CSV table of C-alpha atoms in Angstrom, one decimal:
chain,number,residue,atom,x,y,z
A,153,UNK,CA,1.1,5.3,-11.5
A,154,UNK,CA,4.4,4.9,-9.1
A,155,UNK,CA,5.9,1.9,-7.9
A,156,UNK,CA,7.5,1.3,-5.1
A,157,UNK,CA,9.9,-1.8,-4.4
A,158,UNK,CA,10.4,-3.8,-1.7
A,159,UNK,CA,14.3,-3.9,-0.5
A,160,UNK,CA,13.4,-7.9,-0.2
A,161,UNK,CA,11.1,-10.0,-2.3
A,162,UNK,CA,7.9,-11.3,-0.4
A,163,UNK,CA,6.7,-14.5,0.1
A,164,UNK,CA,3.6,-15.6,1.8
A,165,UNK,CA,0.9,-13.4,3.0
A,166,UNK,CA,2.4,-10.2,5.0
A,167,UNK,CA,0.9,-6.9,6.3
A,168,UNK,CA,2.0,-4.1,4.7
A,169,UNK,CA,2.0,-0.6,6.5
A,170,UNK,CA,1.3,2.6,3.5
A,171,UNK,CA,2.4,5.8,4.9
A,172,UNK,CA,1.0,8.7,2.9
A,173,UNK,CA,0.1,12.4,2.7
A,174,UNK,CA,-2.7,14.1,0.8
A,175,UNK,CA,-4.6,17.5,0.1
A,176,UNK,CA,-7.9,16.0,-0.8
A,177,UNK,CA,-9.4,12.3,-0.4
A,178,UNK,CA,-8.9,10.6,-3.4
A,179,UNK,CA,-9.1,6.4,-4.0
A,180,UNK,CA,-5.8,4.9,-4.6
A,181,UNK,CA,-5.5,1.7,-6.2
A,182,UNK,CA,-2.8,-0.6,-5.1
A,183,UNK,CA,-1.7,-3.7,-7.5
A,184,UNK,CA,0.7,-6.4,-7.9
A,185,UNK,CA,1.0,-9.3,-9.9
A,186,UNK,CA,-2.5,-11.6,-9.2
A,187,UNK,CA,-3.6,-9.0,-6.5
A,188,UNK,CA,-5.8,-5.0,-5.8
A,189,UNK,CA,-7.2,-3.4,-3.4
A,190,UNK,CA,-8.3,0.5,-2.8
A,191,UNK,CA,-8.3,2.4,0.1
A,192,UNK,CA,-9.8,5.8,0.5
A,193,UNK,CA,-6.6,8.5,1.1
A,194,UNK,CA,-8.1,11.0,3.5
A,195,UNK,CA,-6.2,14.1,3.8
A,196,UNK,CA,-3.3,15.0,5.5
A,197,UNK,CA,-0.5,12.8,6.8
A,198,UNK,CA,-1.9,9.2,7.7
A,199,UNK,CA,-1.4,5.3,7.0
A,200,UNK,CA,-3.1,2.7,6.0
A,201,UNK,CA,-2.6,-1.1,6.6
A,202,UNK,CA,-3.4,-3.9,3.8
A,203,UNK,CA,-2.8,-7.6,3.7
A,204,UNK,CA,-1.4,-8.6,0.6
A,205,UNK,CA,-2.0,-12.1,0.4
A,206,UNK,CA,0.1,-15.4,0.2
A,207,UNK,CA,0.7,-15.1,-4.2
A,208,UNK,CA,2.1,-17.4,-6.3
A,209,UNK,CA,6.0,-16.4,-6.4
A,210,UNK,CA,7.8,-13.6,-4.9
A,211,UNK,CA,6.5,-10.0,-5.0
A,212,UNK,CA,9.3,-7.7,-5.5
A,213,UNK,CA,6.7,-4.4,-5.2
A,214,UNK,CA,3.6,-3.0,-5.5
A,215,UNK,CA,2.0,0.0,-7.4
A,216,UNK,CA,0.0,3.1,-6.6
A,217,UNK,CA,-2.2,4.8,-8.8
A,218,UNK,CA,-4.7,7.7,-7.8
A,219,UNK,CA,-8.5,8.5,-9.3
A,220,UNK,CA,-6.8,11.9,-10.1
A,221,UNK,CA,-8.9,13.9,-7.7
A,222,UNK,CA,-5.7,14.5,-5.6
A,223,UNK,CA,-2.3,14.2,-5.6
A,224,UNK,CA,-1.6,11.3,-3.0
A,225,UNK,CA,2.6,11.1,-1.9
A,226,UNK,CA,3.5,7.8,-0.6
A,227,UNK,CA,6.1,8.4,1.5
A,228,UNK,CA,6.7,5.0,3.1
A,229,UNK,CA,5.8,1.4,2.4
A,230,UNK,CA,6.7,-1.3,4.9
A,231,UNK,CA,5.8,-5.0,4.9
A,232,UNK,CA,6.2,-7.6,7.5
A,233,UNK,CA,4.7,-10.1,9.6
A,234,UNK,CA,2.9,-9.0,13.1
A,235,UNK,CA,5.0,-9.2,15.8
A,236,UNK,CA,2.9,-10.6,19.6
A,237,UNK,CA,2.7,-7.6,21.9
């Protein structure tokens, strides 16, 4: 498992942008306090948006953790609100 923390705590419900590369698909599991979800890493370099939901308290990060099937790098985790075109 990695984490990976936010340069700002978060509060309220956000959308948060995972950048990532990866040899094989693999499930990664992403947790914080009170919240998962998974998302299928295909391979190559790609992203992959989740909301994390308005949680009780701030959330300061969140962690990754792979099914083992590939190695998955995060290389970027962003979090923010959408902005109106």
């Amino acid at each position: 498992a990695e984490d990976a923390a936010f340069v700002v705590p978060l509060d309220g419900r956000v959308a948060v942008r995972v950048s990532y590369f990866s040899a094989e698909e693999s499930t990664v599991q992403v947790t914080t306090d009170g919240w998962s979800a998974e998302f299928l890493a295909t391979r190559g370099p790609n992203e992959m948006w989740l909301v994390l939901p308005d949680l009780p308290g701030t959330v300061d990060g969140l962690t990754f953790r792979g099914d083992g099937r590939s190695t998955v790098c995060v290389t970027g985790v962003e979090a923010g609100l959408p902005e109106q075109p």
